JSON list of C-alpha atoms and ligand atoms in Angstrom, two decimals:
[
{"chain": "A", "resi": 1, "resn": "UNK", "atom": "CA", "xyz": [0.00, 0.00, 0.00]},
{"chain": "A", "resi": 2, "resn": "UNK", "atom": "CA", "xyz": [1.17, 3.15, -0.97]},
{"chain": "A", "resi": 3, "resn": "UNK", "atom": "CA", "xyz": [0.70, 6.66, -0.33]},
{"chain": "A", "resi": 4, "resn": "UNK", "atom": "CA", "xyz": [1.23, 9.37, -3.14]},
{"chain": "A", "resi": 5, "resn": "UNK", "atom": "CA", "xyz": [1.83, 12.75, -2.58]},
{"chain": "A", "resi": 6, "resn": "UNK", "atom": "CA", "xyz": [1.54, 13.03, 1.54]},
{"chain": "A", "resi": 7, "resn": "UNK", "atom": "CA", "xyz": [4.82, 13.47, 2.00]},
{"chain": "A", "resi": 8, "resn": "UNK", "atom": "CA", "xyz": [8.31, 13.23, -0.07]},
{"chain": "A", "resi": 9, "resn": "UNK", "atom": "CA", "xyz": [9.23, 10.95, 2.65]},
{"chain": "A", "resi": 10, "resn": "UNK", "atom": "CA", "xyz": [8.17, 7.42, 2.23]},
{"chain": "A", "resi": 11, "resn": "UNK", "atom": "CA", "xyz": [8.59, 4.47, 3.95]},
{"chain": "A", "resi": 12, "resn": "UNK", "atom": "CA", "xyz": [8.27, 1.27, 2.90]},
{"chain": "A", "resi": 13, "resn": "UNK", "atom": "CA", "xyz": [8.12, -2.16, 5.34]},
{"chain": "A", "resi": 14, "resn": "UNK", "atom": "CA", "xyz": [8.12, -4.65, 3.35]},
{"chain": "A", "resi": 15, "resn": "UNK", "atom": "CA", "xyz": [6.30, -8.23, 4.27]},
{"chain": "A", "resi": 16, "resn": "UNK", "atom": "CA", "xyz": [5.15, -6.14, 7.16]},
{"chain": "A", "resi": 17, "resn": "UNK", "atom": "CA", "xyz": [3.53, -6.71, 9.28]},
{"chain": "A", "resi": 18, "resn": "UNK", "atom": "CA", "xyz": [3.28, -3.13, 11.42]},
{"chain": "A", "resi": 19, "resn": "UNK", "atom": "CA", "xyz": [1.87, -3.57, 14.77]},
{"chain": "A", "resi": 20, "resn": "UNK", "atom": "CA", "xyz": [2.60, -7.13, 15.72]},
{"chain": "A", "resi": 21, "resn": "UNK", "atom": "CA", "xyz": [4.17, -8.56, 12.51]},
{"chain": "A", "resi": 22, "resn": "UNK", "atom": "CA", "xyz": [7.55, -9.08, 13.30]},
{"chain": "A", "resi": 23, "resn": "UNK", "atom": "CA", "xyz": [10.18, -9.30, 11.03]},
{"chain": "A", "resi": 24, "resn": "UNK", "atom": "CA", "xyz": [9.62, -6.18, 8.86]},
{"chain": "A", "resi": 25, "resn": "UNK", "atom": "CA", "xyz": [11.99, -4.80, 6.32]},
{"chain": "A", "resi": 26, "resn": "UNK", "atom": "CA", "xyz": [12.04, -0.65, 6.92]},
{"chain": "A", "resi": 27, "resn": "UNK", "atom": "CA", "xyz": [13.55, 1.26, 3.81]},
{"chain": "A", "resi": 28, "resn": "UNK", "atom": "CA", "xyz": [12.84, 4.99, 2.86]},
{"chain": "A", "resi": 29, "resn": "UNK", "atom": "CA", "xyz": [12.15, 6.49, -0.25]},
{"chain": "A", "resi": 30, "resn": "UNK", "atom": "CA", "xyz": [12.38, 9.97, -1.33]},
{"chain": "A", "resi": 31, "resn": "UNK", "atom": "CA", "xyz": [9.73, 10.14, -3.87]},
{"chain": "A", "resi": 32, "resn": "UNK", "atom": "CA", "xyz": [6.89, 7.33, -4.92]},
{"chain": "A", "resi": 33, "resn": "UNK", "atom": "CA", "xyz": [8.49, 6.97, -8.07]},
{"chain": "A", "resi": 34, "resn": "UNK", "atom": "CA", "xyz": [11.60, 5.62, -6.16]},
{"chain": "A", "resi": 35, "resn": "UNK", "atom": "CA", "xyz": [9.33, 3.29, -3.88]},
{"chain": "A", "resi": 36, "resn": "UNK", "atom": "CA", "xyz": [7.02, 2.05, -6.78]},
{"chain": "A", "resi": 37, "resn": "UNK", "atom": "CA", "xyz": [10.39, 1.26, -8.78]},
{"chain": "A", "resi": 38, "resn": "UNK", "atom": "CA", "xyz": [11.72, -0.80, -5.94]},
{"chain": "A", "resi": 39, "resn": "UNK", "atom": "CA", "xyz": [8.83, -2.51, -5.00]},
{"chain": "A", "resi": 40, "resn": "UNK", "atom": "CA", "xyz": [8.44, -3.82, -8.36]},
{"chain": "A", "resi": 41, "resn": "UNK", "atom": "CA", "xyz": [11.67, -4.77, -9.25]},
{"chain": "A", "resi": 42, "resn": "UNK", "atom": "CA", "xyz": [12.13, -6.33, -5.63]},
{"chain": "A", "resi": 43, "resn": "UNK", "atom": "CA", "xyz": [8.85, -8.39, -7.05]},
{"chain": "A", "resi": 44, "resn": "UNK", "atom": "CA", "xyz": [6.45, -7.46, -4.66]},
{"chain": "A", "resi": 45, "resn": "UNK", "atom": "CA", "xyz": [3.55, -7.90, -5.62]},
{"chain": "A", "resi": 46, "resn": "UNK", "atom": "CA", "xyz": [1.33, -4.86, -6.22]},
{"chain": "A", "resi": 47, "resn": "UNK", "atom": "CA", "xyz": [-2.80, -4.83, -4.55]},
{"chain": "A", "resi": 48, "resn": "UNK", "atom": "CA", "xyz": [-4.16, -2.60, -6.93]},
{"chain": "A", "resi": 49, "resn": "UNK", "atom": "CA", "xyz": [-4.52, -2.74, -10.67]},
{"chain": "A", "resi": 50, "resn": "UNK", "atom": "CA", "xyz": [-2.32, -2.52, -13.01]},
{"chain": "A", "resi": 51, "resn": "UNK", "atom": "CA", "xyz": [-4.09, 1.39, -13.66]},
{"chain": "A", "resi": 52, "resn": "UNK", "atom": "CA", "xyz": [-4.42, 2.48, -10.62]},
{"chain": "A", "resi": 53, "resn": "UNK", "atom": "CA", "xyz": [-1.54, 4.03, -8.53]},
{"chain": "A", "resi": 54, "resn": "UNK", "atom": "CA", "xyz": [-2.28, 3.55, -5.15]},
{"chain": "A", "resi": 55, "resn": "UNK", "atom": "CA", "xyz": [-3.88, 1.35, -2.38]},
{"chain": "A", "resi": 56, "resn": "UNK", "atom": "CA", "xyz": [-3.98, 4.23, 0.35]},
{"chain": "A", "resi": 57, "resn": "UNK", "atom": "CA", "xyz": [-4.62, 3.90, 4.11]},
{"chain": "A", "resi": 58, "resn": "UNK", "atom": "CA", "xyz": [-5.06, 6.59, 6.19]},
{"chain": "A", "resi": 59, "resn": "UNK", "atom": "CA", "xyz": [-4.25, 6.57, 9.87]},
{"chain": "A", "resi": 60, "resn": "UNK", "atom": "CA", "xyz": [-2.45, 10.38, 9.42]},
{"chain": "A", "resi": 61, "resn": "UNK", "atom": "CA", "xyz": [-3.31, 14.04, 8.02]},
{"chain": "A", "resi": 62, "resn": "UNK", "atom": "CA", "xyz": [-5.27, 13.91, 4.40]},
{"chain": "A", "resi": 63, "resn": "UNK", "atom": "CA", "xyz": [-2.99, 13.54, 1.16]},
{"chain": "A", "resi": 64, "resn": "UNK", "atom": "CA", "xyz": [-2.04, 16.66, -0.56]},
{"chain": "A", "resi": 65, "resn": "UNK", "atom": "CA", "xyz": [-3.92, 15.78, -3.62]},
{"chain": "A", "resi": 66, "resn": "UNK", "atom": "CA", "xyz": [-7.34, 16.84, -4.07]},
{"chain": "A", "resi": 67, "resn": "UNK", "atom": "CA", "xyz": [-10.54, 14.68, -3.36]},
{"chain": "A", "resi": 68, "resn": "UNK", "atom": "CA", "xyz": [-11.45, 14.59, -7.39]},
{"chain": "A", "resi": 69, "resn": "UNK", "atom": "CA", "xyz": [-7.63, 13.43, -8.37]},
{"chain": "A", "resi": 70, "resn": "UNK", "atom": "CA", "xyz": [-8.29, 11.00, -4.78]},
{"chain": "A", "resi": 71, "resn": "UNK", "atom": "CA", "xyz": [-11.93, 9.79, -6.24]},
{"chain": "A", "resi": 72, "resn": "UNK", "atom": "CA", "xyz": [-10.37, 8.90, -9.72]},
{"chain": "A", "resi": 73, "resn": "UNK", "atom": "CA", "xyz": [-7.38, 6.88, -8.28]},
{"chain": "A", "resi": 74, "resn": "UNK", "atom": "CA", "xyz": [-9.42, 4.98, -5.32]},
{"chain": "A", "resi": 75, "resn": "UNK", "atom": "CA", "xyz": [-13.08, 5.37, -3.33]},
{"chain": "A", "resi": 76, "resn": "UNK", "atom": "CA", "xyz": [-12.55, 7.03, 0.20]},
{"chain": "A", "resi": 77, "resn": "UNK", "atom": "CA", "xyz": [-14.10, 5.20, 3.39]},
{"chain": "A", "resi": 78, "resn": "UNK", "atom": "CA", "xyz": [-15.08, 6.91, 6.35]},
{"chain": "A", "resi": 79, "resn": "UNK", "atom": "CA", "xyz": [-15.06, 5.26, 9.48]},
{"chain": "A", "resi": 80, "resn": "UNK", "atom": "CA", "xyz": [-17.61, 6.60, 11.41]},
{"chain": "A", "resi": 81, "resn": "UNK", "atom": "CA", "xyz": [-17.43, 8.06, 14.65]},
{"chain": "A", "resi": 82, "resn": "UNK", "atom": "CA", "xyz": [-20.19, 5.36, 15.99]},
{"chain": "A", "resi": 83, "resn": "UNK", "atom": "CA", "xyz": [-19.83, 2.51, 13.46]},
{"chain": "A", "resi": 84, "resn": "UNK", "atom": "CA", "xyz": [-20.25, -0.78, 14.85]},
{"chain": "A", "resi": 85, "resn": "UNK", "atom": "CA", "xyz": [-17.64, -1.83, 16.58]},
{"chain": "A", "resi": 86, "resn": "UNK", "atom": "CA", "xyz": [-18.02, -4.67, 18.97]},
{"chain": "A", "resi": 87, "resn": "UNK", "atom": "CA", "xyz": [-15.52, -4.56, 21.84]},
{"chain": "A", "resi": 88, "resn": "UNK", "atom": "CA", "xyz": [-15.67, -7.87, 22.16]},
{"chain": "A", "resi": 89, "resn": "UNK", "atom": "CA", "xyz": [-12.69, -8.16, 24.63]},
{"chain": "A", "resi": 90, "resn": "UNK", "atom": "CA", "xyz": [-12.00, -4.99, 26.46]},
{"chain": "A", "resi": 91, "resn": "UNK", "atom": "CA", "xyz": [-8.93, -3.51, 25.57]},
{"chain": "A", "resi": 92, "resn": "UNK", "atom": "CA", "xyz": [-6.01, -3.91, 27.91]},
{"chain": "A", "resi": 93, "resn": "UNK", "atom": "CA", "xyz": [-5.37, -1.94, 30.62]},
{"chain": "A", "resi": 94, "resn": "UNK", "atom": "CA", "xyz": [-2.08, 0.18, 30.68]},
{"chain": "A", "resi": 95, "resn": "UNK", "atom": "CA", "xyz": [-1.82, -0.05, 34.20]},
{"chain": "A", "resi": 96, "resn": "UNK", "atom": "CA", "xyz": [-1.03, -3.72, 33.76]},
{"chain": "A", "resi": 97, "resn": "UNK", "atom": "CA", "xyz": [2.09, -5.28, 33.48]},
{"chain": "A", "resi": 98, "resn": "UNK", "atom": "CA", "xyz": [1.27, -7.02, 29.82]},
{"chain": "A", "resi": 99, "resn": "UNK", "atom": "CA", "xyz": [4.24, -6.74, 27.82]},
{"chain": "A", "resi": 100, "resn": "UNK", "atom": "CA", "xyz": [4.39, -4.49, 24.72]},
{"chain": "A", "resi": 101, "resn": "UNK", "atom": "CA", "xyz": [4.48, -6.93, 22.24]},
{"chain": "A", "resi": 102, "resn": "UNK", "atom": "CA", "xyz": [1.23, -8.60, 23.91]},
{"chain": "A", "resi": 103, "resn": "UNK", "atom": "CA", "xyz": [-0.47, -5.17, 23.60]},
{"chain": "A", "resi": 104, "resn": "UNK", "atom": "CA", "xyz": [0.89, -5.12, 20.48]},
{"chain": "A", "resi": 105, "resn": "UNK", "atom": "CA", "xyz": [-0.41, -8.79, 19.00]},
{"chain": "A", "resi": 106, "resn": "UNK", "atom": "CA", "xyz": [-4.18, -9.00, 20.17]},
{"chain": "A", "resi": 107, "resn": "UNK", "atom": "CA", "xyz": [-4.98, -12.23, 19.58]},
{"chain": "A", "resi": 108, "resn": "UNK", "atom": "CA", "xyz": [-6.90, -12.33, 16.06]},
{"chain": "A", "resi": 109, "resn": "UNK", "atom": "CA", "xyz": [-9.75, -14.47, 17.55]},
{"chain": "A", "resi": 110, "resn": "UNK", "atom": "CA", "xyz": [-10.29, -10.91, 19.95]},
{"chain": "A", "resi": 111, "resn": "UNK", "atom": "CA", "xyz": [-11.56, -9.23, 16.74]},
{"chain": "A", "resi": 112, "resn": "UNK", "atom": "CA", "xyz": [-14.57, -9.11, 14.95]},
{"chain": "A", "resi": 113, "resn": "UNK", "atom": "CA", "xyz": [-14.45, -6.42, 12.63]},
{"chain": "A", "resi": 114, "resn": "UNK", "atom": "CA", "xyz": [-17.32, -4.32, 12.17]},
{"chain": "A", "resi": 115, "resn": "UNK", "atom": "CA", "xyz": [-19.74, -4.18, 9.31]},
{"chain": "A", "resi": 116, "resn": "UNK", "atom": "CA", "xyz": [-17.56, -0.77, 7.79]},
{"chain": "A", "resi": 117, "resn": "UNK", "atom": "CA", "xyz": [-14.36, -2.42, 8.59]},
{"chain": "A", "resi": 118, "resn": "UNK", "atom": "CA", "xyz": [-15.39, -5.97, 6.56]},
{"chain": "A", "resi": 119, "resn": "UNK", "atom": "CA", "xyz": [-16.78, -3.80, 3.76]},
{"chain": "A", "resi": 120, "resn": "UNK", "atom": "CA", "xyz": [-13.13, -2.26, 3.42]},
{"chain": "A", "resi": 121, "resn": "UNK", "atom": "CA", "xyz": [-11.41, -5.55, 3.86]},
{"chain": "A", "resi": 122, "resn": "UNK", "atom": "CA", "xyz": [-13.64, -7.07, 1.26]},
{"chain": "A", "resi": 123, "resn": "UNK", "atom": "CA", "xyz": [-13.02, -4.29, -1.19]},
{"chain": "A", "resi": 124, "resn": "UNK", "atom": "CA", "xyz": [-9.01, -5.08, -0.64]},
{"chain": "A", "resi": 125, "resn": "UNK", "atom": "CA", "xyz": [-9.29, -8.74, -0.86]},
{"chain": "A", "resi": 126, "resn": "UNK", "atom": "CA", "xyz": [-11.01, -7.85, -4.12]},
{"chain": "A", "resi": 127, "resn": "UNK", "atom": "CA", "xyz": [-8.14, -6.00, -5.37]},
{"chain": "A", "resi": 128, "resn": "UNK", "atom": "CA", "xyz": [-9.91, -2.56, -5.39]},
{"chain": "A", "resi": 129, "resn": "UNK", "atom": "CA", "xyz": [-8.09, 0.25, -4.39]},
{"chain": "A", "resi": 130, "resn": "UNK", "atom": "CA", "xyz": [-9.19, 1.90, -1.15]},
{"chain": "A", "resi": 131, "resn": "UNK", "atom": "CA", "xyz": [-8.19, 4.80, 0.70]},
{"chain": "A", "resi": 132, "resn": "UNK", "atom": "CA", "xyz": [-9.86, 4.81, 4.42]},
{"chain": "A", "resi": 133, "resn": "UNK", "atom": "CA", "xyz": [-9.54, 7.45, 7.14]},
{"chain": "A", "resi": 134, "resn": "UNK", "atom": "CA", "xyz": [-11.56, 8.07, 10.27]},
{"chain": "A", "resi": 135, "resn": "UNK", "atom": "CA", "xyz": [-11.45, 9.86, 13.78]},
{"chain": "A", "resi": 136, "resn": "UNK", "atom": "CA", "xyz": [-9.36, 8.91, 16.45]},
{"chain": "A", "resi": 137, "resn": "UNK", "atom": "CA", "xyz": [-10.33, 5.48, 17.77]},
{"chain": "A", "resi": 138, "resn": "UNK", "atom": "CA", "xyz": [-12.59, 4.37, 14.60]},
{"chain": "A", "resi": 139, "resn": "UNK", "atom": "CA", "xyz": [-10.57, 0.96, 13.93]},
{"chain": "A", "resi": 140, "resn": "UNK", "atom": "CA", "xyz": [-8.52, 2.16, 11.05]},
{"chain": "A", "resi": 141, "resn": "UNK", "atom": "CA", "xyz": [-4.99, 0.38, 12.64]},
{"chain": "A", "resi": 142, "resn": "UNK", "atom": "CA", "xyz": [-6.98, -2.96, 13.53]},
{"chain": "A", "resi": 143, "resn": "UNK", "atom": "CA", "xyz": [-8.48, -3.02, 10.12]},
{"chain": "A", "resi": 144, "resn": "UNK", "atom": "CA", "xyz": [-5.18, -2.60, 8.72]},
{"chain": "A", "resi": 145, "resn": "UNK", "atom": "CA", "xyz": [-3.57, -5.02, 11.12]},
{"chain": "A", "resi": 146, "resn": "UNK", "atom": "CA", "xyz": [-6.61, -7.62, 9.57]},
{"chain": "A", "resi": 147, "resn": "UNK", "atom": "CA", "xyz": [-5.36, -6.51, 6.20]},
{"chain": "A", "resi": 148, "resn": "UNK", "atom": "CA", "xyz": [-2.27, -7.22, 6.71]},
{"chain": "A", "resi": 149, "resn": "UNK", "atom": "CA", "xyz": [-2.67, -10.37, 7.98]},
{"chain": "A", "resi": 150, "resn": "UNK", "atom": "CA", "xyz": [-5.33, -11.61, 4.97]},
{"chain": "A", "resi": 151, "resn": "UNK", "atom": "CA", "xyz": [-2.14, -11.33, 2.88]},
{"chain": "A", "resi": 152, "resn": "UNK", "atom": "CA", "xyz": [0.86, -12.36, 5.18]},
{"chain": "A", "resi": 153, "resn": "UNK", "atom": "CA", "xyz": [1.29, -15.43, 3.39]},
{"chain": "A", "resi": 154, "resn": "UNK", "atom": "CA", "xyz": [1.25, -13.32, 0.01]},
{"chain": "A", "resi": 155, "resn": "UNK", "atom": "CA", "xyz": [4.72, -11.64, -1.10]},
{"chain": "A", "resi": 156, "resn": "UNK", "atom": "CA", "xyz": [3.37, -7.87, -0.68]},
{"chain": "A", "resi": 157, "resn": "UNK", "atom": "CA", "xyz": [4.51, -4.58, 0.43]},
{"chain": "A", "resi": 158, "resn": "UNK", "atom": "CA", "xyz": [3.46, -2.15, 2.71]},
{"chain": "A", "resi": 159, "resn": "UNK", "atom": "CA", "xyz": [4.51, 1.61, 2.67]},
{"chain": "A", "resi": 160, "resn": "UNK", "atom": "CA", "xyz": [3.87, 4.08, 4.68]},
{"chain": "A", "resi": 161, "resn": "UNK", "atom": "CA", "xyz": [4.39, 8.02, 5.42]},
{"chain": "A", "resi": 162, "resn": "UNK", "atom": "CA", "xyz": [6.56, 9.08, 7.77]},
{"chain": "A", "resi": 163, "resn": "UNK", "atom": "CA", "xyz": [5.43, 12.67, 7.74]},
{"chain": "B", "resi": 1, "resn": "LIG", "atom": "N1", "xyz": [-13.49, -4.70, 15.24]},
{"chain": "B", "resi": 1, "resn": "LIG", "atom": "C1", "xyz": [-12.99, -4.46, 16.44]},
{"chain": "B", "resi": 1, "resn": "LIG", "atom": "N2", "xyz": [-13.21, -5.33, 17.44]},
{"chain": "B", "resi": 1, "resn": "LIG", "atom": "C2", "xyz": [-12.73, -5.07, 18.67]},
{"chain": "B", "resi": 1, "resn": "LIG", "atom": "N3", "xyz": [-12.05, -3.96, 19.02]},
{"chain": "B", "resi": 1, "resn": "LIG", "atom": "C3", "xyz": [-11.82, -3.07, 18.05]},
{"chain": "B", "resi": 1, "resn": "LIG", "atom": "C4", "xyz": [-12.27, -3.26, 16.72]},
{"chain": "B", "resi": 1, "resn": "LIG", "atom": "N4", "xyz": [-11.88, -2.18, 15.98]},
{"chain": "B", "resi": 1, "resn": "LIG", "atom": "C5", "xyz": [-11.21, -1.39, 16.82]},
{"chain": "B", "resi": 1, "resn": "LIG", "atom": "N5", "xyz": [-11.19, -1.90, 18.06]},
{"chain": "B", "resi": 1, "resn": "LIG", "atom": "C6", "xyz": [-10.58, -1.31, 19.23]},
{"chain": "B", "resi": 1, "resn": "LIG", "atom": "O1", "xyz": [-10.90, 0.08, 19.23]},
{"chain": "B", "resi": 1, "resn": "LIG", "atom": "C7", "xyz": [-9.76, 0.81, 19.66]},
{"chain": "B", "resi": 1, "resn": "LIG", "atom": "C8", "xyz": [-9.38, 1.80, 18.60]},
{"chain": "B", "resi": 1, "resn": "LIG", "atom": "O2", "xyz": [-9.01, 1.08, 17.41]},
{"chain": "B", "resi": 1, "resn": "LIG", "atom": "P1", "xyz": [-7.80, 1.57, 16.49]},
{"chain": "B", "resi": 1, "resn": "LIG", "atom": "O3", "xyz": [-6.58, 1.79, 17.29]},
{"chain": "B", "resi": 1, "resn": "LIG", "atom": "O4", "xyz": [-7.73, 0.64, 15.35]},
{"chain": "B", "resi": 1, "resn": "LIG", "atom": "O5", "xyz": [-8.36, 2.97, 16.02]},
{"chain": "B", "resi": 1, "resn": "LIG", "atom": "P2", "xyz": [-7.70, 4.02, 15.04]},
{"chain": "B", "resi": 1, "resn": "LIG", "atom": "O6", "xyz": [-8.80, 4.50, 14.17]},
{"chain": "B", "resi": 1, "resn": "LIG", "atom": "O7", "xyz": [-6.50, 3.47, 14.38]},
{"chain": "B", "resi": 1, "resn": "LIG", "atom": "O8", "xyz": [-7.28, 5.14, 16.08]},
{"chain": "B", "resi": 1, "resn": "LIG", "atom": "P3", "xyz": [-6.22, 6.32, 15.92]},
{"chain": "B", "resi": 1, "resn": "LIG", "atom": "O9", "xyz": [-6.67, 7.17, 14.76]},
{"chain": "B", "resi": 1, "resn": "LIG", "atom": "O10", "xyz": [-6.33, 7.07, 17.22]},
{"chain": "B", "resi": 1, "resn": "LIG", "atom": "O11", "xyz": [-4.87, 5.68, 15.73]},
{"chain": "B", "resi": 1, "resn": "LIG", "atom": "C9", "xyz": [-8.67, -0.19, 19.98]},
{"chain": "B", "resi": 1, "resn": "LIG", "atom": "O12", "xyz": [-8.71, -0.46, 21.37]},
{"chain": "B", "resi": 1, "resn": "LIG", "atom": "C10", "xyz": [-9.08, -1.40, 19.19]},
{"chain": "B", "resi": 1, "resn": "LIG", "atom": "O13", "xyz": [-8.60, -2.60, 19.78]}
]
């Protein structure tokens, strides 16, 4: 997944696996150009279609570009402040003594993703290019976290901004 246009600064992880994936690969890019070039010839393999530019996910400020160049390249999901997200296991307490990379690595069986966060996954299992943002708390990093691991097995790459 890339981001175009955010921020000169890109970052790329590839395999990741963010948040409780270990064993990522970090290398930065100046431009997308130089990412997209790597990726490719480092045979990743690319989400979206061959014609589209970009598989964008939002967890940081809105892309430089404007929303008609945004709606041409992929649709844009809003999470909603009260979509329905089950807390099905409370999340941990910080006062605990639970180490980081358990509060990092929820078990995947503690998550069942809402009906806005399986429309999203569905669209990227599809191979359609999504760009999703929300406010603070609206499941963007656990939906990513379930994206990322729908494709773990798969030889992809994952980039993101470091602005
Ligand atoms: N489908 C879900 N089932 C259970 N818990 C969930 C689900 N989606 C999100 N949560 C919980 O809601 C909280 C907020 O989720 P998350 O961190 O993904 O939000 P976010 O949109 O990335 O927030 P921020 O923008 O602040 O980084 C977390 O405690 C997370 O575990």
């Amino acid at each position: 997944m890339y981001r175009q246009g955010w921020s000169q600064n890109l970052q790329l992880m590839g395999r990741v696996q963010g948040k409780g994936f270990p064993g990522a690969k970090h290398r930065g890019f100046v431009t997308y150009q130089e990412a997209q070039n790597w990726i490719v010839s480092a045979g990743y393999r690319v989400l979206s279609g061959s014609d589209s530019e970009i598989e964008i996910v939002s967890t940081g400020p809105a892309p430089n570009h404007t929303s008609t160049e945004r709606k041409q390249k992929a649709p844009v999901y809003v999470l909603s402040d009260d979509s329905d997200i089950e807390i099905i296991d409370p999340p941990p307490s910080t006062s605990t003594t639970m180490s980081p990379s358990t509060l990092l690595n929820p078990k995947s069986t503690d998550i069942v993703l809402s009906a806005e966060q399986r429309g999203v996954l569905g669209k990227v299992k599809r191979g359609e290019s999504v760009f999703f943002t929300g406010s603070a708390g609206t499941g963007k990093s656990v939906l990513l976290r379930e994206i990322i691991r729908h494709f773990r097995d798969q030889n992809i790459a994952i980039t993101a901004s470091t602005g």
